[in-house]
């Protein structure tokens, strides 16, 4: 159940919330061209306690735009994993690895991701070569911290995510690379308004930055199918706004700790958006408060 629209603690009048259709109200707002304006309309017509809603903390899924076609239509003939549309490849590069290193880990692991570092090193020795810098760094970490520490490396945790996100359980659009955090509902509306503005104007020079301990993984928000959602980030992740399809209030999750692992650190918006957003359902005070909270440290 989506906390908030059906949470009686947010209402000034007893039992008012029982007359509302939770998901219908939410989707009216989030898919609107102007989410904040639509929220104000819904709040007014449904007698919602507006400020209570805006300031509540909600579990948020940052869902990237282009799905991983390898995950949706997996076939071994499609290796190596090089799709320009793949955000798994984008994330690997941002974490300091090459496409080749990412593919090597996928091709040398399985669903169980049994990690035999000794065998991997002997494989390179037999070929008379040495591991590339990213692989060598990852191997050294596991050798130092023990065989189970592969879970703490980006390459092997991402490979495991690849193998455990079973296409059989996903919907028509397949899995998306998603990041999980907590936001206020007001901040969620702000980010979705920025996305809609980018779609209309074609100006995509904004971005957000997340802590490196933020949870991430392959997830289909439409049918709630996923991998283990345990990709280990070795660096903070900077996500261009043009990559984000929407920021979704998750209502099908029983384990809230996944949203509490990593925080949103920074929001960067184009100057023109900061001027325009005042006409999209936000006041200057609201915008200043949000951007001050997520000012680059």
XYZ file of C-alpha atoms in Angstrom:
297
model
C 0.000 0.000 0.000
C 1.322 3.421 -0.924
C 1.978 5.211 2.341
C 0.380 8.624 2.354
C -2.755 8.729 0.281
C -4.272 6.052 2.512
C -2.521 7.022 5.736
C -5.122 8.409 8.163
C -2.439 10.044 10.317
C -1.970 12.689 7.607
C -5.590 13.813 7.636
C -7.207 16.524 9.714
C -10.653 14.928 9.603
C -11.252 11.374 10.760
C -12.161 8.827 8.045
C -11.733 11.309 5.170
C -9.030 9.114 3.683
C -11.372 6.123 3.282
C -13.192 7.854 0.411
C -10.071 8.210 -1.740
C -8.693 5.901 -4.429
C -5.004 5.727 -3.569
C -3.433 4.572 -6.855
C -5.839 6.537 -9.044
C -4.889 9.791 -7.324
C -1.193 9.000 -7.401
C -1.052 8.163 -11.124
C -3.132 11.199 -12.025
C -0.407 13.282 -10.428
C 2.791 11.492 -11.413
C 1.954 11.109 -15.111
C 0.713 14.661 -15.483
C 2.739 17.111 -17.587
C 2.847 19.340 -14.507
C 2.936 17.005 -11.473
C 3.008 19.713 -8.796
C 0.124 21.646 -10.369
C -1.874 18.452 -10.654
C -1.195 17.667 -7.006
C -2.529 21.081 -5.977
C -5.694 20.412 -8.016
C -6.175 16.963 -6.471
C -5.496 18.320 -2.983
C -8.071 21.056 -3.437
C -10.823 18.914 -4.951
C -10.266 16.003 -2.524
C -9.704 18.146 0.582
C -6.252 16.664 1.149
C -4.033 18.180 3.862
C -1.513 19.490 1.346
C 1.446 20.351 3.556
C 1.192 17.043 5.418
C 1.517 15.252 2.105
C 4.359 17.341 0.731
C 6.612 17.000 3.777
C 6.186 13.274 4.391
C 9.123 10.995 3.562
C 8.406 8.368 0.904
C 10.348 5.390 -0.552
C 11.491 6.523 -3.996
C 12.698 4.505 -6.991
C 14.780 6.435 -9.526
C 13.933 4.542 -12.716
C 16.193 5.050 -15.724
C 14.723 5.609 -19.166
C 16.049 3.021 -21.618
C 15.616 -0.573 -20.587
C 18.311 -3.194 -20.852
C 17.272 -5.119 -23.936
C 19.713 -7.917 -23.066
C 17.717 -8.450 -19.877
C 14.328 -8.269 -21.604
C 15.243 -10.580 -24.492
C 18.190 -12.526 -23.200
C 19.983 -14.771 -25.670
C 23.599 -15.859 -25.338
C 24.145 -14.941 -28.966
C 23.733 -11.317 -27.897
C 26.967 -11.382 -25.885
C 29.097 -9.427 -25.424
C 26.974 -6.989 -23.472
C 27.691 -3.839 -25.498
C 24.322 -2.237 -26.160
C 24.653 1.532 -26.303
C 21.186 1.659 -24.750
C 22.324 -0.313 -21.710
C 22.566 1.611 -18.488
C 24.398 -1.308 -16.910
C 27.247 -0.545 -19.324
C 26.934 3.166 -18.511
C 27.124 2.425 -14.784
C 30.141 0.138 -15.210
C 31.995 2.917 -17.011
C 31.029 5.462 -14.371
C 32.320 3.151 -11.656
C 35.703 3.072 -13.374
C 35.497 -0.144 -15.415
C 35.529 -0.933 -19.111
C 32.831 -2.725 -21.108
C 35.297 -5.593 -21.587
C 35.832 -5.981 -17.841
C 32.099 -5.964 -17.215
C 31.534 -8.583 -19.929
C 34.366 -10.738 -18.582
C 32.679 -10.951 -15.180
C 29.298 -11.807 -16.704
C 30.789 -14.520 -18.889
C 32.860 -16.023 -16.065
C 30.141 -16.137 -13.408
C 26.684 -17.635 -13.134
C 23.459 -17.184 -11.179
C 25.178 -18.400 -7.986
C 28.216 -16.214 -8.739
C 30.686 -18.613 -7.161
C 33.861 -16.571 -7.179
C 37.111 -18.561 -7.511
C 39.866 -15.970 -7.694
C 42.625 -18.579 -7.898
C 40.989 -20.131 -10.947
C 40.553 -16.721 -12.593
C 44.208 -15.800 -12.085
C 45.353 -19.170 -13.465
C 43.155 -18.551 -16.489
C 45.139 -15.417 -17.316
C 48.461 -17.160 -16.575
C 47.554 -19.973 -18.984
C 46.873 -17.420 -21.679
C 50.143 -15.662 -20.912
C 48.364 -12.379 -20.138
C 47.619 -10.255 -17.095
C 44.249 -8.984 -15.880
C 43.267 -5.495 -16.983
C 43.530 -2.758 -14.316
C 39.882 -2.968 -13.238
C 39.938 -6.753 -12.935
C 43.314 -6.694 -11.183
C 41.975 -4.173 -8.652
C 38.892 -6.311 -8.049
C 40.904 -9.542 -7.708
C 43.267 -7.874 -5.222
C 40.337 -6.707 -3.087
C 38.867 -10.209 -2.897
C 42.249 -11.798 -2.150
C 42.744 -9.332 0.714
C 39.249 -9.513 2.209
C 38.271 -13.139 1.604
C 36.354 -15.137 -0.978
C 32.924 -13.844 0.081
C 33.970 -10.214 -0.344
C 33.112 -10.414 -4.059
C 29.720 -9.057 -2.953
C 31.513 -5.815 -2.036
C 32.907 -5.311 -5.546
C 31.037 -3.610 -8.350
C 31.979 -6.042 -11.123
C 30.920 -9.266 -9.439
C 27.844 -7.824 -7.731
C 26.691 -6.366 -11.080
C 27.323 -9.714 -12.808
C 25.223 -11.446 -10.174
C 22.448 -8.899 -10.702
C 22.550 -9.686 -14.420
C 22.115 -13.411 -13.810
C 19.433 -13.174 -11.110
C 17.082 -10.742 -12.932
C 15.188 -13.450 -14.791
C 13.497 -12.156 -18.003
C 10.752 -14.756 -17.501
C 9.307 -12.716 -14.628
C 9.578 -9.249 -16.167
C 6.895 -7.368 -18.078
C 6.824 -6.281 -21.712
C 9.376 -3.508 -21.219
C 11.864 -5.609 -19.273
C 14.026 -4.507 -16.375
C 15.287 -0.996 -15.783
C 18.364 -0.017 -13.833
C 16.951 1.609 -10.698
C 18.306 3.385 -7.646
C 16.538 3.457 -4.282
C 16.427 6.280 -1.761
C 14.086 8.308 0.441
C 12.675 11.698 -0.541
C 9.912 13.947 0.630
C 6.874 13.853 -1.625
C 7.611 17.494 -2.468
C 11.109 16.544 -3.691
C 9.675 13.655 -5.709
C 7.277 16.082 -7.431
C 10.165 18.482 -8.047
C 12.309 15.854 -9.793
C 9.415 14.605 -11.920
C 8.628 18.200 -12.883
C 12.266 18.624 -13.954
C 12.014 15.455 -16.084
C 8.809 16.651 -17.776
C 10.379 20.071 -18.389
C 13.388 18.411 -20.039
C 11.085 16.390 -22.288
C 9.299 19.561 -23.435
C 12.329 21.807 -23.867
C 15.058 19.352 -24.838
C 17.334 20.913 -22.177
C 18.933 18.096 -20.240
C 21.990 19.618 -18.561
C 20.760 18.861 -15.038
C 21.779 15.866 -12.926
C 21.477 14.287 -9.492
C 24.176 12.648 -7.370
C 23.669 9.732 -4.951
C 25.784 8.301 -2.141
C 27.809 5.255 -3.121
C 26.012 3.084 -0.563
C 22.649 3.675 -2.291
C 20.865 0.449 -3.230
C 20.630 -0.243 -6.959
C 19.759 -3.044 -9.326
C 17.591 -4.292 -12.169
C 13.915 -3.831 -11.361
C 10.642 -3.875 -13.258
C 8.418 -1.427 -11.384
C 5.373 -2.466 -13.422
C 5.297 -6.072 -12.196
C 7.647 -5.810 -9.165
C 10.161 -8.309 -10.589
C 13.850 -7.815 -9.875
C 17.276 -9.258 -9.345
C 18.748 -9.153 -5.853
C 19.056 -5.341 -6.049
C 22.510 -5.637 -4.538
C 24.843 -3.915 -6.977
C 27.724 -2.528 -4.927
C 28.691 0.989 -5.957
C 32.364 1.804 -5.449
C 31.867 5.506 -6.182
C 29.114 8.063 -5.785
C 26.860 7.914 -8.817
C 26.029 10.959 -10.936
C 22.868 10.461 -12.998
C 22.070 12.875 -15.863
C 18.407 13.884 -15.802
C 18.061 12.808 -19.448
C 18.586 9.192 -18.321
C 15.723 9.236 -15.805
C 12.257 8.211 -16.929
C 10.574 9.047 -13.637
C 11.024 9.048 -9.888
C 8.453 6.625 -8.576
C 6.847 6.361 -5.146
C 7.171 2.628 -4.473
C 4.102 1.006 -2.954
C 4.871 -2.697 -3.360
C 7.816 -3.080 -1.030
C 7.807 -4.684 2.406
C 11.473 -4.034 3.216
C 12.047 -0.309 3.713
C 15.719 -0.584 4.678
C 16.688 -0.748 1.011
C 15.506 2.865 0.630
C 17.432 4.036 3.691
C 20.901 2.855 2.629
C 21.952 5.833 0.540
C 20.881 9.446 0.330
C 20.399 11.871 -2.515
C 23.355 14.257 -2.178
C 22.915 16.886 -4.868
C 20.446 18.240 -7.410
C 21.771 20.390 -10.248
C 19.165 22.163 -12.394
C 19.502 24.486 -15.416
C 19.067 28.175 -14.613
C 16.135 28.432 -17.009
C 14.325 25.617 -15.190
C 14.733 27.432 -11.895
C 12.901 30.394 -13.455
C 10.283 28.296 -15.230
C 9.422 25.978 -12.333
C 7.790 28.886 -10.458
C 4.998 28.619 -13.031
C 4.675 24.842 -12.637
C 3.191 24.595 -9.171
C 6.166 25.552 -7.002
C 6.820 28.732 -5.055
C 10.215 30.436 -4.959
C 10.479 29.450 -1.295
C 9.918 25.768 -2.071
C 12.502 25.759 -4.857
C 15.087 27.566 -2.718
C 14.529 25.154 0.165
C 14.968 22.049 -2.013
C 18.038 23.321 -3.856
C 19.651 24.555 -0.641
C 19.139 21.136 0.953
C 20.806 19.447 -2.034
C 23.430 22.089 -2.701
C 26.774 20.629 -3.816
C 28.966 20.087 -0.784
